Coordinates of C-alpha atoms in Angstrom, one line a residue:
Chain F
X4 CA 92.6 80.4 100.1
X5 CA 93.9 81.5 102.8
X6 CA 97.9 82.5 103.7
X7 CA 96.7 84.8 106.6
X8 CA 99.0 82.7 108.9
X9 CA 101.9 83.9 106.1
X10 CA 101.7 87.0 107.2
X11 CA 104.0 86.8 110.5
X12 CA 106.5 85.7 108.0
X13 CA 107.3 88.6 107.2
X14 CA 108.4 91.7 110.3
X15 CA 106.7 94.7 108.8
X16 CA 103.7 93.5 107.9
X17 CA 103.0 91.3 111.1
X18 CA 105.0 95.0 113.4
X19 CA 102.7 97.5 111.1
X20 CA 99.1 96.1 111.7
X21 CA 97.1 100.2 111.3
X22 CA 99.5 99.5 107.7
X23 CA 97.4 98.3 104.7
X24 CA 100.2 97.7 102.0
X25 CA 99.0 97.5 98.4
X26 CA 101.6 98.3 96.5
X27 CA 103.5 95.7 96.2
X28 CA 103.5 95.4 92.8
X29 CA 105.6 98.6 92.8
X30 CA 107.9 96.3 95.5
X31 CA 106.9 93.7 97.5
X32 CA 107.1 93.3 101.6
X33 CA 110.2 90.5 102.2
X34 CA 109.7 87.8 104.8
X35 CA 112.0 87.3 107.5
X36 CA 113.6 83.8 105.8
X37 CA 115.3 86.5 102.8
X38 CA 115.8 89.6 105.2
X39 CA 118.3 86.7 107.1
X40 CA 119.7 85.4 104.1
X41 CA 121.5 88.2 103.3
X42 CA 122.6 89.3 107.2
X43 CA 124.0 85.5 107.1
X44 CA 126.1 86.4 104.0
X45 CA 127.7 89.3 105.6
X46 CA 128.6 87.8 108.8
X47 CA 130.0 84.0 107.5
X48 CA 130.1 83.8 104.2
X49 CA 131.4 87.6 102.5
X50 CA 133.7 86.9 99.8
X51 CA 134.2 87.7 96.7
X52 CA 132.8 85.0 94.3
X53 CA 134.8 82.7 91.3
X54 CA 138.0 84.2 92.2
X55 CA 139.2 83.3 95.3
X56 CA 141.7 80.1 96.2
X57 CA 140.4 79.8 99.6
X58 CA 137.9 77.7 101.5
X59 CA 135.4 81.3 102.5
X60 CA 134.8 82.2 98.5
X61 CA 134.3 78.3 97.6
X62 CA 131.7 79.0 100.0
X63 CA 130.4 82.1 99.1
X64 CA 130.9 80.7 95.2
X65 CA 128.5 78.2 96.3
X66 CA 125.5 79.7 97.4
X67 CA 125.8 82.0 94.5
X68 CA 125.5 79.1 91.9
X69 CA 123.0 77.7 94.0
X70 CA 120.4 80.9 94.3
X71 CA 120.9 80.1 90.6
X72 CA 120.0 77.2 90.5
X73 CA 117.0 77.5 92.5
X74 CA 116.2 80.3 90.1
X75 CA 116.7 78.3 87.1
X76 CA 113.6 76.0 89.5
X77 CA 111.2 78.6 90.0
X78 CA 111.5 79.2 86.1
X79 CA 111.4 75.7 84.9
X80 CA 114.8 76.5 83.5
X81 CA 118.3 75.3 83.6
X82 CA 121.0 77.3 85.9
X83 CA 123.2 78.4 82.6
X84 CA 120.4 80.4 80.9
X85 CA 119.7 82.3 84.7
X86 CA 121.9 84.9 84.4
X87 CA 121.9 88.1 87.6
X88 CA 121.1 91.3 86.6
X89 CA 119.8 94.2 88.9
X90 CA 115.9 94.2 88.2
X91 CA 114.1 94.3 85.4
X92 CA 115.1 97.1 83.6
X93 CA 118.7 96.0 83.7
X94 CA 117.8 92.6 82.1
X95 CA 115.0 94.7 79.1
X96 CA 118.9 97.0 78.5
X97 CA 120.9 94.3 77.6
X98 CA 118.6 92.3 75.4
X99 CA 118.0 95.4 74.1
X100 CA 122.2 96.6 73.9
X101 CA 123.5 93.0 73.4
X102 CA 121.2 91.5 71.1
X103 CA 119.4 94.3 69.2
X104 CA 122.2 96.7 69.2
X105 CA 124.1 94.1 66.7
X106 CA 121.1 92.2 65.1
X107 CA 118.8 95.3 64.0
X108 CA 119.1 97.4 61.2
X109 CA 117.4 100.0 59.2
X110 CA 113.7 99.0 58.2
X111 CA 114.1 96.5 61.1
X112 CA 110.7 96.1 63.4
X113 CA 110.6 96.3 67.0
X114 CA 106.7 94.9 67.6
X115 CA 106.4 96.1 71.7
X116 CA 102.4 96.4 73.6
X117 CA 100.7 99.8 74.0
X118 CA 99.9 98.5 78.1
X119 CA 103.7 98.2 78.5
X120 CA 106.3 99.3 81.5
X121 CA 108.8 102.0 81.0
X122 CA 110.9 99.3 80.8
X123 CA 109.6 97.4 78.2
X124 CA 110.1 99.8 76.1
X125 CA 112.7 103.0 76.0
X126 CA 115.6 100.1 75.7
X127 CA 114.0 99.8 72.8
X128 CA 114.1 103.4 71.8
X129 CA 117.4 103.8 72.5
X130 CA 118.1 101.1 70.5
X131 CA 116.1 101.9 67.6
X132 CA 118.0 105.2 67.5
X133 CA 120.8 104.0 66.7
X134 CA 120.5 101.4 64.6
X135 CA 117.3 102.8 62.9
X136 CA 114.7 100.3 63.5
X137 CA 110.9 100.8 64.2
X138 CA 109.3 100.4 67.5
X139 CA 105.3 99.3 66.7
X140 CA 103.0 98.7 68.8
X141 CA 99.5 95.8 69.3
X142 CA 96.3 97.8 70.2
X143 CA 94.6 97.3 73.1
X144 CA 90.9 96.3 73.4
X145 CA 88.2 98.5 75.5
X146 CA 88.7 96.2 78.2
X147 CA 92.4 96.2 78.5
X148 CA 93.5 92.9 76.0
X149 CA 95.9 93.2 74.1
X150 CA 94.3 93.1 69.6
X151 CA 95.9 90.0 68.2
X152 CA 93.7 90.6 65.5
X153 CA 96.4 93.0 64.8
X154 CA 98.8 90.5 64.6
X155 CA 98.0 89.9 61.1
X156 CA 99.4 93.1 59.9
X157 CA 101.5 94.2 62.3
X158 CA 104.0 90.7 62.3
X159 CA 105.8 90.5 58.7
X160 CA 109.6 89.8 57.9
X161 CA 110.3 93.1 58.7
X162 CA 109.7 92.0 62.6
X163 CA 112.2 91.2 64.4
X164 CA 111.7 92.0 68.5
X165 CA 108.6 91.0 70.1
X166 CA 108.8 93.0 73.4
X167 CA 106.3 92.3 76.0
X168 CA 104.8 91.9 78.7
X169 CA 103.9 89.4 80.8
X170 CA 101.2 90.5 82.4
X171 CA 101.0 94.3 83.0
X172 CA 101.2 96.2 86.1
X173 CA 98.0 98.7 85.9
X174 CA 95.3 96.5 84.2
X175 CA 96.8 93.6 85.7
X176 CA 95.9 92.1 82.4
X177 CA 98.1 88.5 81.9
X178 CA 98.7 88.4 78.2
X179 CA 98.7 85.2 76.2
X180 CA 102.6 84.8 75.8
X181 CA 102.8 81.4 74.4
X182 CA 100.3 82.3 72.1
X183 CA 102.2 85.6 70.6
X184 CA 105.7 83.5 71.1
X185 CA 104.3 80.7 68.5
X186 CA 103.2 83.5 66.3
X187 CA 106.8 85.8 66.3
X188 CA 108.5 83.0 66.1
X189 CA 106.8 81.3 62.6
X190 CA 107.7 85.2 61.7
X191 CA 111.4 84.9 62.9
X192 CA 111.1 86.9 65.3
X193 CA 113.2 87.3 68.7
X194 CA 110.6 87.1 71.4
X195 CA 111.2 89.6 74.7
X196 CA 109.1 88.9 78.0
X197 CA 108.8 91.5 81.1
X198 CA 108.0 89.1 84.4
X199 CA 108.4 92.1 86.4
X200 CA 104.9 91.2 87.8
X201 CA 104.1 87.7 86.6
X202 CA 107.0 85.9 87.9
X203 CA 106.1 86.9 91.9
X204 CA 102.1 86.0 90.9
X205 CA 102.0 83.5 88.8
X206 CA 103.5 79.9 88.1
X207 CA 106.0 80.8 85.3
X208 CA 107.2 78.3 83.2
X209 CA 110.3 79.9 80.4
X210 CA 110.1 76.4 78.5
X211 CA 106.3 76.5 78.1
X212 CA 105.8 80.7 77.0
X213 CA 108.3 79.5 74.1
X214 CA 110.0 82.6 74.5
X215 CA 114.3 84.0 73.8
X216 CA 113.8 85.8 77.4
X217 CA 112.2 86.2 80.1
X218 CA 113.6 88.7 83.1
X219 CA 112.2 90.0 86.1
X220 CA 112.9 91.6 89.2
X221 CA 114.2 90.2 93.0
X222 CA 112.1 93.3 94.7
X223 CA 109.2 92.1 93.4
X224 CA 109.2 88.8 94.1
X225 CA 109.7 88.5 98.3
X226 CA 113.7 89.2 97.5
X227 CA 115.8 91.9 98.3
X228 CA 116.4 95.2 95.9
X229 CA 119.1 95.4 93.5
X230 CA 118.9 91.0 92.0
X231 CA 117.3 90.7 89.4
X232 CA 117.0 87.7 86.5
X233 CA 117.2 87.8 82.6
X234 CA 116.9 84.2 81.7
X235 CA 117.8 84.0 78.3
X236 CA 117.4 80.8 75.3
X237 CA 121.0 79.1 75.9
X238 CA 121.5 79.3 72.0
X239 CA 120.6 82.7 72.3
X240 CA 122.7 83.6 75.2
X241 CA 125.7 81.1 73.3
X242 CA 125.5 83.6 69.7
X243 CA 125.7 87.2 71.4
X244 CA 128.0 89.2 72.5
X245 CA 128.6 90.4 76.1
X246 CA 126.6 94.0 77.2
X247 CA 128.8 95.0 79.7
X248 CA 132.6 94.4 79.6
X249 CA 135.1 94.1 82.8
X250 CA 136.2 91.2 85.4
X251 CA 134.5 87.9 85.7
X252 CA 132.9 87.7 82.3
X253 CA 136.8 86.9 80.3
X254 CA 138.0 84.0 79.1
X255 CA 141.5 85.6 78.0
X256 CA 142.5 89.5 77.6
X257 CA 145.3 90.9 75.8
X258 CA 145.5 94.8 76.0
X259 CA 144.2 94.6 72.8
X260 CA 141.6 92.6 72.8
X261 CA 140.0 89.9 74.8
X262 CA 137.4 86.9 74.3
X263 CA 134.6 85.9 76.6
X264 CA 133.7 83.4 79.0
X265 CA 130.2 81.9 78.2
X266 CA 127.4 81.7 79.7
X267 CA 126.1 82.9 82.3
X268 CA 129.4 84.6 83.7
X269 CA 129.5 86.5 80.0
X270 CA 126.7 88.5 80.8
X271 CA 127.5 88.9 84.7
X272 CA 130.4 91.3 84.7
X273 CA 132.4 92.5 87.8
X274 CA 131.4 91.6 91.9
X275 CA 128.0 90.8 90.9
X276 CA 125.0 91.3 93.9
X277 CA 126.2 88.0 95.8
X278 CA 123.9 88.5 98.7
X279 CA 120.9 89.7 97.5
X280 CA 121.6 86.7 94.1
X281 CA 121.4 84.6 97.9
X282 CA 118.6 85.6 99.8
X283 CA 116.2 85.9 96.0
X284 CA 117.2 82.2 95.9
X285 CA 115.6 82.2 99.2
X286 CA 112.8 84.6 98.5
X287 CA 112.1 82.3 95.1
X288 CA 112.4 78.8 98.0
X289 CA 110.0 80.4 100.5
X290 CA 107.3 81.3 96.9
X291 CA 108.2 77.8 95.8
X292 CA 107.1 76.1 99.4
X293 CA 104.3 78.0 99.5
X294 CA 102.8 76.8 95.9
X295 CA 102.9 79.7 92.9
X296 CA 99.7 77.8 92.3
X297 CA 98.9 78.6 95.2
X298 CA 100.2 82.1 96.0
X299 CA 97.9 83.2 92.0
X300 CA 94.5 81.9 93.5
X301 CA 95.3 84.0 96.8
X302 CA 95.8 87.2 94.6
X303 CA 92.7 85.8 92.2
X304 CA 90.3 85.7 95.9
X305 CA 91.6 89.1 96.9
X306 CA 91.3 90.7 93.5
X307 CA 87.7 88.8 92.8
X308 CA 86.2 90.0 96.3
X309 CA 87.8 93.3 96.0
X310 CA 86.4 94.4 92.4
X311 CA 82.9 92.7 94.6
X312 CA 82.7 94.9 96.9
X313 CA 84.5 97.9 95.4
X314 CA 80.8 98.5 93.3
X315 CA 79.3 99.8 96.8
X316 CA 82.1 102.5 96.6
X317 CA 79.5 104.7 94.0
X318 CA 81.5 107.2 92.8
X319 CA 84.3 104.6 91.9
X320 CA 85.5 103.5 88.7
X321 CA 87.7 100.5 88.4
X322 CA 89.7 99.9 84.8
X323 CA 91.5 96.2 83.2
X324 CA 89.9 93.5 82.3
X325 CA 87.4 91.2 83.9
X326 CA 88.3 87.1 83.6
X327 CA 90.6 85.1 84.3
X328 CA 93.7 86.6 82.2
X329 CA 93.5 89.1 85.3
X330 CA 96.5 89.6 88.2
X331 CA 96.2 90.9 91.6
X332 CA 96.0 94.7 90.6
X333 CA 93.0 96.9 90.6
X334 CA 93.4 100.2 89.3
X335 CA 90.7 102.9 90.2
X336 CA 89.8 106.8 90.2
X337 CA 86.8 108.5 92.3
X338 CA 84.5 110.6 90.5
X339 CA 87.0 113.9 89.5
X340 CA 89.1 113.4 92.0
X341 CA 93.4 113.8 91.2
X342 CA 94.7 110.4 91.5
X343 CA 97.0 111.6 93.4
X344 CA 95.6 113.5 96.1
X345 CA 93.3 110.5 96.7
X346 CA 96.2 108.4 97.3
X347 CA 96.7 111.3 100.2
X348 CA 93.6 110.2 101.4
X349 CA 93.7 107.0 101.0
X350 CA 97.8 107.7 102.9
X351 CA 95.2 108.6 105.9
X352 CA 93.8 105.9 106.4
X353 CA 96.6 103.6 106.6
X354 CA 95.8 102.5 102.9
X355 CA 99.1 102.3 101.1
X356 CA 98.0 102.9 97.2
X357 CA 100.5 104.1 94.1
X358 CA 99.1 107.2 91.8
X359 CA 100.0 108.5 88.7
X360 CA 101.2 106.8 85.0
X361 CA 102.8 103.9 87.1
X362 CA 105.4 104.1 83.7
X363 CA 102.8 103.5 81.4
X364 CA 102.1 106.6 79.8
X365 CA 101.2 104.9 76.8
X366 CA 98.6 103.2 78.0
X367 CA 97.4 106.1 80.1
X368 CA 97.3 107.9 76.5
X369 CA 95.1 104.4 75.5
X370 CA 92.7 105.2 78.7
X371 CA 91.9 108.6 77.8
X372 CA 93.4 109.1 81.8
X373 CA 96.4 111.5 83.2
X374 CA 97.0 109.4 86.2
X375 CA 95.1 106.4 88.5
X376 CA 95.4 105.4 91.8
X377 CA 96.6 101.9 92.1
X378 CA 95.9 98.8 94.0
X379 CA 98.1 95.6 94.2
X380 CA 97.8 92.3 96.6
X381 CA 99.9 89.9 97.2
X382 CA 100.2 87.0 99.8
X383 CA 99.5 88.2 102.8
X384 CA 97.4 90.9 102.3
X385 CA 94.1 90.0 103.8
X386 CA 90.2 90.5 102.8
X387 CA 89.6 92.1 106.4
X388 CA 92.6 94.2 104.6
X389 CA 90.4 94.4 100.9
X390 CA 87.0 95.3 103.9
X391 CA 89.5 98.4 105.9
X392 CA 90.2 99.7 101.8
X393 CA 86.5 99.9 100.5
X394 CA 85.6 101.4 104.2
X395 CA 88.3 103.9 103.8
X396 CA 87.2 104.7 99.9
X397 CA 83.3 105.2 101.5
X398 CA 84.2 107.5 104.0
X399 CA 86.0 110.2 101.5
X400 CA 83.3 109.4 99.0
X401 CA 81.0 111.1 102.1
X402 CA 83.7 113.7 103.4
X403 CA 85.1 114.7 99.9
X404 CA 81.9 114.3 98.0
X405 CA 82.5 118.6 97.1
X406 CA 86.1 117.8 95.0
X407 CA 84.5 114.6 93.6
Chain S
X5 CA 92.4 120.1 112.7
X6 CA 93.8 117.0 110.8
X7 CA 96.8 117.0 108.1
X8 CA 94.0 116.7 105.5
X9 CA 91.9 119.2 106.4
X10 CA 94.3 121.8 107.0
X11 CA 95.5 121.4 103.3
X12 CA 92.6 120.7 101.5
X13 CA 90.6 123.2 102.7
X14 CA 87.2 125.4 100.4
X15 CA 90.1 127.8 99.2
X16 CA 91.7 125.0 97.4
X17 CA 88.6 123.1 96.4
X18 CA 87.7 126.5 94.9
X19 CA 91.7 126.7 92.5
X20 CA 91.0 123.9 91.9
X21 CA 87.9 123.6 90.5
X22 CA 87.8 127.2 88.9
X23 CA 91.3 128.0 88.0
X24 CA 92.4 131.4 87.8
X25 CA 94.2 132.7 84.9
X26 CA 94.2 129.4 83.6
X27 CA 94.7 129.2 79.9
X28 CA 96.5 129.9 76.5
X29 CA 98.6 134.0 76.1
X30 CA 99.3 134.3 73.0
X31 CA 101.2 137.2 73.8
X32 CA 103.3 135.9 75.8
X33 CA 106.7 137.3 76.3
X34 CA 108.2 134.2 78.5
X35 CA 107.1 130.9 78.7
X36 CA 108.4 127.2 80.7
X37 CA 106.8 123.8 80.8
X38 CA 107.4 122.2 84.8
X39 CA 106.5 118.5 85.2
X40 CA 106.8 116.0 87.1
X41 CA 108.0 112.9 85.3
X42 CA 107.0 110.4 88.2
X43 CA 103.8 111.2 88.1
X44 CA 102.7 112.6 85.3
X45 CA 101.4 116.5 86.1
X46 CA 102.4 119.2 83.9
X47 CA 102.5 123.1 84.0
X48 CA 103.4 125.8 80.9
X49 CA 103.3 128.8 82.7
X50 CA 103.2 131.9 80.3
X51 CA 103.7 135.8 81.3
X52 CA 103.7 138.9 79.4
X53 CA 106.3 141.6 81.1
X54 CA 105.9 144.7 80.6
X55 CA 109.1 146.4 81.5
X56 CA 109.8 144.2 84.6
X57 CA 106.1 144.2 85.7
X58 CA 104.7 141.5 85.7
X59 CA 102.0 142.5 83.4
X60 CA 99.9 138.8 82.1
X61 CA 100.4 135.8 83.6
X62 CA 98.6 132.5 82.4
X63 CA 99.2 129.0 82.9
X64 CA 97.8 125.2 81.5
X65 CA 98.5 121.9 82.4
X66 CA 96.3 119.0 84.4
X67 CA 97.9 118.3 88.0
X68 CA 96.3 117.5 91.0
X69 CA 94.4 119.9 93.2
X70 CA 97.5 120.6 95.0
X71 CA 99.1 121.8 91.8
X72 CA 96.5 122.4 90.4
X73 CA 95.4 125.4 93.3
X74 CA 99.2 125.9 94.1
X75 CA 99.1 127.8 89.5
X76 CA 96.6 129.3 91.0
X77 CA 97.3 131.4 93.8
X78 CA 100.4 132.0 92.6
X79 CA 98.8 133.5 89.2
X80 CA 96.8 135.4 91.3
X81 CA 99.3 136.7 93.7
X82 CA 102.6 137.9 91.2
X83 CA 100.1 139.7 88.5
X84 CA 101.6 143.2 88.3
X85 CA 104.0 142.7 90.4
X86 CA 107.9 143.0 89.8
X87 CA 109.8 140.0 88.6
X88 CA 112.4 140.5 91.8
X89 CA 109.5 140.7 94.1
X90 CA 107.4 138.0 92.3
X91 CA 111.1 135.7 92.9
X92 CA 111.3 136.5 96.1
X93 CA 108.1 135.4 97.1
X94 CA 108.8 132.1 94.9
X95 CA 111.4 131.9 97.2
X96 CA 109.2 132.6 100.8
X97 CA 106.4 130.2 99.3
X98 CA 109.4 127.0 98.6
X99 CA 111.0 128.0 102.4
X100 CA 107.4 127.3 103.6
X101 CA 105.9 124.0 101.9
X102 CA 110.1 122.9 101.0
X103 CA 111.8 124.2 104.4
X104 CA 108.4 123.8 106.9
X105 CA 109.9 127.6 107.5
X106 CA 107.1 129.6 109.5
X107 CA 105.3 131.4 106.6
X108 CA 106.1 135.3 105.8
X109 CA 102.4 136.8 106.2
X110 CA 103.4 138.7 102.7
X111 CA 102.6 134.8 101.2
X112 CA 98.7 135.8 101.9
X113 CA 96.3 132.9 100.1
X114 CA 99.5 131.3 98.9
X115 CA 99.6 130.1 103.2
X116 CA 96.0 128.4 101.9
X117 CA 98.8 125.7 101.4
X118 CA 100.9 125.4 104.4
X119 CA 100.1 122.9 105.0
X120 CA 101.9 121.0 102.3
X121 CA 104.8 120.7 103.9
X122 CA 103.4 118.4 106.5
X123 CA 102.8 115.5 103.4
X124 CA 106.5 115.5 101.7
X125 CA 105.0 112.8 99.4
X126 CA 103.0 116.1 97.7
X127 CA 105.2 119.3 98.3
X128 CA 107.1 118.3 94.4
X129 CA 102.8 118.9 93.5
X130 CA 102.6 122.6 95.0
X131 CA 106.3 123.6 94.0
X132 CA 105.4 122.2 90.4
X133 CA 104.2 125.8 89.2
X134 CA 107.2 128.0 91.2
X135 CA 109.6 126.1 89.4
X136 CA 108.3 127.3 85.9
X137 CA 107.7 130.5 86.9
X138 CA 111.7 131.0 87.8
X139 CA 112.3 129.5 84.9
X140 CA 110.7 131.8 83.1
X141 CA 111.7 134.5 85.0
X142 CA 114.8 134.3 84.6

């Protein structure tokens, strides 16, 4: 699946041919269209939304609501189920506080997985601390998949929430969310999906997933920082109290009490990230025009090519499952070299990878590793870049043999 | 010489692979931990003071070559020194790696880490154990 012509759409990629950017799992680069959408908003449309009784505000509102429709189309959802937030982290906190705090009590259980990003863990820890609920985790198999056999004893009538990552930001594992959702629903639990990695890289149909919430970060899917989405099933959103209170989310306010707007406005207190949401809508359009099937096929082709070529590096160890249920993320170590030193060596070769625990400390504990380096692919990466990555690793291995 | 050749030298390798004063100091009178939450590196520095002299110092933890070697070199540099002298050395070391200040010759073997100033992403690795030492001595 050759998408290399698209590289020209990305000013940073096109402008820095010596850079091999393999850190899209942290944040993606932005196409010109998205950057221009931000600029265009401030130059031609800037006004606050949902309040001004003048033309400019109406146009800004229309553009903002159009972005909501685009994100709804991107996820196969209804626009009134799309809540604009800052990022996945904020979306997860919204669910934990607005739903969890009011529905959980002592003895209840929140079921997560051992491969969660901290954004899928810490909000639940905070709410568990306030409610007396307990957080339990679905363990992993040796290959880095969810051990679904454990659901038999982990899913009980005490389980009120199942919160899981769709695609691991470390291992690339794509979890069978629809199957987990079905079983969680049978047990009567709410299902929350961290889609930070899946939304940018695979076709996502929230209806098919069968979950109640799906969170994504715009900046990982070609959008600007500062705008993300919480999709929530409308009936669930409708039954919830707000997360943050303030302007724009109200129906009627008295000095001592207030009533709230229907979703999604109920969850968008204060002036939202208007320009960013509009630019995120542009990013979603760009991805839909390329086609998410093609994006995924491109990532997969690079992954397979890279895994094959990385076998040429004797001291290299890669982690993560082998099979079609894996996105374009490769965690790796080189001999005994610490991941940070390795990332510094690669940086000197012009190759940008992340090193550390990637906000997944429990997963690294499970792998028995303090840290890994991580290469992640996106639609603008090429086979030639994978070659440069592998050749750099071979040079590092030869030069720093004593360090391995 | 490239920045990497400047930093990743024999002395760094030696202290990384055979860290000095590594392990637990059961009779420690002061101890402090340091952690870099973004990468997971962690260090614990244990000190036994005799009066205001650092009679013994050990460290344990896990980290990259720069953080481990920096901790190892630090323990050698401050052992036997007065608390005030150790804190002064810490100040000079951090001026060198954080601010890129011209190094003070009294830093001795610690000069091996001078090049870290040119690797901004790694400065925290080099200072991790020093922050723990300062906390332990304070």
